[in-house]
Amino acid sequence: CRTNYNFYIINIENVVGEDGKHYSLQRPYHYAPSKLNNIRILNKGNAEATLKLTIFGEVTNPTFKIFDNNNNQYGAMRMLGTFDEVMIDSDDLNENIVLKRNGATITAPYGYQDLSIGSPNQIYVTFIKVKSGASMGVFTYDGIFTGSLRLEWSDEYASI
């Protein structure tokens, strides 16, 4: 029997990456590196939890990796292409990928997965589960991204 408690949502708005340079001129602009580190994810349950990841805003080759407390990577997601919105739901009953470009939903989104990202360690690919305890996420992309990243999960408890 699996039970969910404590539903969590992390919204990271207006991502410009870490160590980006910002200029407040007549037309403000910024240069942002292509990485957002140290996204803390805590599953207080005793079982793996499903993760729903949503990216809003134009992004090219978005990648999300997840690491345990010992900095061992155990999950990765990478979609190849440029998208306006990316949604990946790893819930076993609702496992789904939704990709949008220019406001239209892309058909056959599973073909945009980079499945090689899980080799050679045989980690979770695309549909990431969150291990019990503390984990750390890293979000990377190519080029400039000024959208937002949303992560959703809940504590998972397994009992007999």
PDB file of C-alpha atoms in Angstrom:
ATOM      1  CA  CYS A   1       0.000   0.000   0.000  1.00  0.00           C
ATOM      2  CA  ARG A   2       1.334   3.449  -0.924  1.00  0.00           C
ATOM      3  CA  THR A   3       0.149   6.618   0.736  1.00  0.00           C
ATOM      4  CA  ASN A   4       0.938  10.244  -0.140  1.00  0.00           C
ATOM      5  CA  TYR A   5       1.355  12.970   2.449  1.00  0.00           C
ATOM      6  CA  ASN A   6       2.653  16.531   2.223  1.00  0.00           C
ATOM      7  CA  PHE A   7       2.476  17.688  -1.373  1.00  0.00           C
ATOM      8  CA  TYR A   8       5.350  20.030  -2.367  1.00  0.00           C
ATOM      9  CA  ILE A   9       5.756  22.553  -5.162  1.00  0.00           C
ATOM     10  CA  ILE A  10       8.894  24.530  -5.984  1.00  0.00           C
ATOM     11  CA  ASN A  11       8.446  27.445  -8.374  1.00  0.00           C
ATOM     12  CA  ILE A  12      11.606  29.117  -9.605  1.00  0.00           C
ATOM     13  CA  GLU A  13      10.470  32.227 -11.448  1.00  0.00           C
ATOM     14  CA  ASN A  14      12.351  34.200 -14.076  1.00  0.00           C
ATOM     15  CA  VAL A  15      15.316  31.872 -14.142  1.00  0.00           C
ATOM     16  CA  VAL A  16      18.414  33.619 -15.416  1.00  0.00           C
ATOM     17  CA  GLY A  17      20.879  31.027 -14.154  1.00  0.00           C
ATOM     18  CA  GLU A  18      23.522  31.467 -11.520  1.00  0.00           C
ATOM     19  CA  ASP A  19      26.364  33.986 -11.751  1.00  0.00           C
ATOM     20  CA  GLY A  20      24.554  35.839 -14.530  1.00  0.00           C
ATOM     21  CA  LYS A  21      25.413  39.444 -15.343  1.00  0.00           C
ATOM     22  CA  HIS A  22      22.654  42.042 -15.232  1.00  0.00           C
ATOM     23  CA  TYR A  23      22.693  45.542 -16.689  1.00  0.00           C
ATOM     24  CA  SER A  24      20.128  48.166 -15.687  1.00  0.00           C
ATOM     25  CA  LEU A  25      20.299  50.480 -18.654  1.00  0.00           C
ATOM     26  CA  GLN A  26      17.491  52.131 -20.585  1.00  0.00           C
ATOM     27  CA  ARG A  27      16.716  48.671 -21.906  1.00  0.00           C
ATOM     28  CA  PRO A  28      17.684  46.262 -19.118  1.00  0.00           C
ATOM     29  CA  TYR A  29      19.251  42.998 -20.236  1.00  0.00           C
ATOM     30  CA  HIS A  30      21.291  40.164 -18.791  1.00  0.00           C
ATOM     31  CA  TYR A  31      23.731  37.459 -19.712  1.00  0.00           C
ATOM     32  CA  ALA A  32      22.922  34.247 -17.949  1.00  0.00           C
ATOM     33  CA  PRO A  33      24.905  31.051 -17.732  1.00  0.00           C
ATOM     34  CA  SER A  34      23.089  27.895 -18.716  1.00  0.00           C
ATOM     35  CA  LYS A  35      22.720  26.284 -15.313  1.00  0.00           C
ATOM     36  CA  LEU A  36      20.674  26.433 -12.126  1.00  0.00           C
ATOM     37  CA  ASN A  37      22.283  24.443  -9.296  1.00  0.00           C
ATOM     38  CA  ASN A  38      21.346  23.399  -5.784  1.00  0.00           C
ATOM     39  CA  ILE A  39      17.621  22.851  -6.161  1.00  0.00           C
ATOM     40  CA  ARG A  40      16.801  21.150  -2.849  1.00  0.00           C
ATOM     41  CA  ILE A  41      14.207  18.371  -2.969  1.00  0.00           C
ATOM     42  CA  LEU A  42      13.168  16.608   0.244  1.00  0.00           C
ATOM     43  CA  ASN A  43      11.069  13.427   0.300  1.00  0.00           C
ATOM     44  CA  LYS A  44      10.247  12.821   3.958  1.00  0.00           C
ATOM     45  CA  GLY A  45       8.587   9.492   3.166  1.00  0.00           C
ATOM     46  CA  ASN A  46      10.111   6.015   3.184  1.00  0.00           C
ATOM     47  CA  ALA A  47       9.496   5.249  -0.511  1.00  0.00           C
ATOM     48  CA  GLU A  48      10.412   6.826  -3.838  1.00  0.00           C
ATOM     49  CA  ALA A  49       8.133   9.676  -4.895  1.00  0.00           C
ATOM     50  CA  THR A  50       7.089  10.622  -8.403  1.00  0.00           C
ATOM     51  CA  LEU A  51       8.272  13.957  -9.770  1.00  0.00           C
ATOM     52  CA  LYS A  52       6.408  16.300 -12.091  1.00  0.00           C
ATOM     53  CA  LEU A  53       8.642  18.805 -13.833  1.00  0.00           C
ATOM     54  CA  THR A  54       7.259  21.741 -15.827  1.00  0.00           C
ATOM     55  CA  ILE A  55       9.295  24.347 -17.690  1.00  0.00           C
ATOM     56  CA  PHE A  56       7.589  27.534 -18.892  1.00  0.00           C
ATOM     57  CA  GLY A  57       9.317  29.773 -21.428  1.00  0.00           C
ATOM     58  CA  GLU A  58      11.412  29.134 -24.506  1.00  0.00           C
ATOM     59  CA  VAL A  59      14.166  26.647 -23.718  1.00  0.00           C
ATOM     60  CA  THR A  60      16.599  24.666 -25.866  1.00  0.00           C
ATOM     61  CA  ASN A  61      17.747  21.170 -24.899  1.00  0.00           C
ATOM     62  CA  PRO A  62      16.497  21.338 -21.295  1.00  0.00           C
ATOM     63  CA  THR A  63      18.188  18.923 -18.913  1.00  0.00           C
ATOM     64  CA  PHE A  64      17.330  18.091 -15.309  1.00  0.00           C
ATOM     65  CA  LYS A  65      19.560  15.854 -13.179  1.00  0.00           C
ATOM     66  CA  ILE A  66      18.994  14.683  -9.633  1.00  0.00           C
ATOM     67  CA  PHE A  67      21.619  13.627  -7.071  1.00  0.00           C
ATOM     68  CA  ASP A  68      21.494  11.981  -3.640  1.00  0.00           C
ATOM     69  CA  ASN A  69      23.231  13.257  -0.467  1.00  0.00           C
ATOM     70  CA  ASN A  70      26.507  11.636  -1.550  1.00  0.00           C
ATOM     71  CA  ASN A  71      26.390  13.527  -4.867  1.00  0.00           C
ATOM     72  CA  ASN A  72      25.631  10.326  -6.801  1.00  0.00           C
ATOM     73  CA  GLN A  73      23.406  10.990  -9.787  1.00  0.00           C
ATOM     74  CA  TYR A  74      20.346   8.744  -9.868  1.00  0.00           C
ATOM     75  CA  GLY A  75      18.078  10.447 -12.400  1.00  0.00           C
ATOM     76  CA  ALA A  76      18.246  12.530 -15.574  1.00  0.00           C
ATOM     77  CA  MET A  77      15.895  14.053 -18.128  1.00  0.00           C
ATOM     78  CA  ARG A  78      16.957  15.683 -21.387  1.00  0.00           C
ATOM     79  CA  MET A  79      14.704  16.739 -24.234  1.00  0.00           C
ATOM     80  CA  LEU A  80      16.307  17.561 -27.583  1.00  0.00           C
ATOM     81  CA  GLY A  81      14.960  20.651 -29.335  1.00  0.00           C
ATOM     82  CA  THR A  82      13.549  24.086 -28.604  1.00  0.00           C
ATOM     83  CA  PHE A  83      10.239  24.294 -26.758  1.00  0.00           C
ATOM     84  CA  ASP A  84       7.932  26.916 -25.207  1.00  0.00           C
ATOM     85  CA  GLU A  85       6.745  24.502 -22.530  1.00  0.00           C
ATOM     86  CA  VAL A  86       7.918  21.123 -21.264  1.00  0.00           C
ATOM     87  CA  MET A  87       5.963  18.930 -18.839  1.00  0.00           C
ATOM     88  CA  ILE A  88       7.135  15.526 -17.654  1.00  0.00           C
ATOM     89  CA  ASP A  89       5.018  13.609 -15.141  1.00  0.00           C
ATOM     90  CA  SER A  90       6.625  10.458 -13.708  1.00  0.00           C
ATOM     91  CA  ASP A  91       3.499   9.232 -11.903  1.00  0.00           C
ATOM     92  CA  ASP A  92       3.163   5.562 -12.884  1.00  0.00           C
ATOM     93  CA  LEU A  93      -0.546   5.988 -13.614  1.00  0.00           C
ATOM     94  CA  ASN A  94      -0.159   9.299 -15.472  1.00  0.00           C
ATOM     95  CA  GLU A  95       3.334   8.951 -16.967  1.00  0.00           C
ATOM     96  CA  ASN A  96       3.350  11.591 -19.659  1.00  0.00           C
ATOM     97  CA  ILE A  97       5.433  14.041 -21.708  1.00  0.00           C
ATOM     98  CA  VAL A  98       3.909  17.236 -23.110  1.00  0.00           C
ATOM     99  CA  LEU A  99       5.993  19.507 -25.335  1.00  0.00           C
ATOM    100  CA  LYS A 100       4.802  22.776 -26.866  1.00  0.00           C
ATOM    101  CA  ARG A 101       6.364  24.987 -29.509  1.00  0.00           C
ATOM    102  CA  ASN A 102       4.824  28.250 -30.721  1.00  0.00           C
ATOM    103  CA  GLY A 103       1.801  27.494 -28.552  1.00  0.00           C
ATOM    104  CA  ALA A 104       1.030  24.182 -30.284  1.00  0.00           C
ATOM    105  CA  THR A 105       1.380  20.749 -28.679  1.00  0.00           C
ATOM    106  CA  ILE A 106       3.996  18.610 -30.383  1.00  0.00           C
ATOM    107  CA  THR A 107       2.827  15.169 -31.465  1.00  0.00           C
ATOM    108  CA  ALA A 108       4.977  12.142 -30.592  1.00  0.00           C
ATOM    109  CA  PRO A 109       6.902  13.904 -27.786  1.00  0.00           C
ATOM    110  CA  TYR A 110       8.596  10.669 -26.683  1.00  0.00           C
ATOM    111  CA  GLY A 111      10.803  10.900 -29.788  1.00  0.00           C
ATOM    112  CA  TYR A 112      12.471  14.039 -28.364  1.00  0.00           C
ATOM    113  CA  GLN A 113      13.954  12.213 -25.340  1.00  0.00           C
ATOM    114  CA  ASP A 114      17.723  11.840 -25.098  1.00  0.00           C
ATOM    115  CA  LEU A 115      17.824   8.288 -23.774  1.00  0.00           C
ATOM    116  CA  SER A 116      21.632   8.141 -23.903  1.00  0.00           C
ATOM    117  CA  ILE A 117      21.801  10.438 -20.867  1.00  0.00           C
ATOM    118  CA  GLY A 118      21.195   7.452 -18.542  1.00  0.00           C
ATOM    119  CA  SER A 119      24.177   5.441 -19.727  1.00  0.00           C
ATOM    120  CA  PRO A 120      26.365   3.919 -18.442  1.00  0.00           C
ATOM    121  CA  ASN A 121      24.979   4.054 -14.889  1.00  0.00           C
ATOM    122  CA  GLN A 122      21.462   2.822 -15.697  1.00  0.00           C
ATOM    123  CA  ILE A 123      19.859   5.683 -13.819  1.00  0.00           C
ATOM    124  CA  TYR A 124      16.229   6.775 -14.084  1.00  0.00           C
ATOM    125  CA  VAL A 125      15.807   8.424 -17.482  1.00  0.00           C
ATOM    126  CA  THR A 126      13.130  11.039 -18.264  1.00  0.00           C
ATOM    127  CA  PHE A 127      10.594   9.765 -15.706  1.00  0.00           C
ATOM    128  CA  ILE A 128      12.458  10.607 -12.501  1.00  0.00           C
ATOM    129  CA  LYS A 129      11.573   9.248  -9.078  1.00  0.00           C
ATOM    130  CA  VAL A 130      12.712  11.100  -5.937  1.00  0.00           C
ATOM    131  CA  LYS A 131      14.535   8.922  -3.415  1.00  0.00           C
ATOM    132  CA  SER A 132      13.607   9.047   0.236  1.00  0.00           C
ATOM    133  CA  GLY A 133      15.539  11.783   2.039  1.00  0.00           C
ATOM    134  CA  ALA A 134      17.275  14.850   0.659  1.00  0.00           C
ATOM    135  CA  SER A 135      18.185  15.212  -3.005  1.00  0.00           C
ATOM    136  CA  MET A 136      19.680  18.002  -5.084  1.00  0.00           C
ATOM    137  CA  GLY A 137      18.552  18.990  -8.582  1.00  0.00           C
ATOM    138  CA  VAL A 138      20.469  20.698 -11.388  1.00  0.00           C
ATOM    139  CA  PHE A 139      18.691  22.347 -14.330  1.00  0.00           C
ATOM    140  CA  THR A 140      20.703  23.131 -17.481  1.00  0.00           C
ATOM    141  CA  TYR A 141      19.850  24.322 -20.982  1.00  0.00           C
ATOM    142  CA  ASP A 142      21.504  25.686 -24.108  1.00  0.00           C
ATOM    143  CA  GLY A 143      21.477  29.423 -24.780  1.00  0.00           C
ATOM    144  CA  ILE A 144      19.410  31.887 -22.769  1.00  0.00           C
ATOM    145  CA  PHE A 145      16.369  30.969 -20.693  1.00  0.00           C
ATOM    146  CA  THR A 146      14.265  33.518 -18.792  1.00  0.00           C
ATOM    147  CA  GLY A 147      11.236  31.375 -17.987  1.00  0.00           C
ATOM    148  CA  SER A 148      10.337  29.420 -14.888  1.00  0.00           C
ATOM    149  CA  LEU A 149      10.827  25.906 -13.578  1.00  0.00           C
ATOM    150  CA  ARG A 150       8.219  24.085 -11.471  1.00  0.00           C
ATOM    151  CA  LEU A 151       8.831  20.835  -9.556  1.00  0.00           C
ATOM    152  CA  GLU A 152       6.026  18.921  -7.827  1.00  0.00           C
ATOM    153  CA  TRP A 153       6.216  15.827  -5.605  1.00  0.00           C
ATOM    154  CA  SER A 154       4.748  14.454  -2.393  1.00  0.00           C
ATOM    155  CA  ASP A 155       6.174  12.341   0.401  1.00  0.00           C
ATOM    156  CA  GLU A 156       5.641   8.660  -0.367  1.00  0.00           C
ATOM    157  CA  TYR A 157       5.088   6.022   2.301  1.00  0.00           C
ATOM    158  CA  ALA A 158       5.013   2.302   1.609  1.00  0.00           C
ATOM    159  CA  SER A 159       3.528  -0.190   4.073  1.00  0.00           C
ATOM    160  CA  ILE A 160       2.567  -3.832   4.068  1.00  0.00           C
TER     161      ILE A 160
END
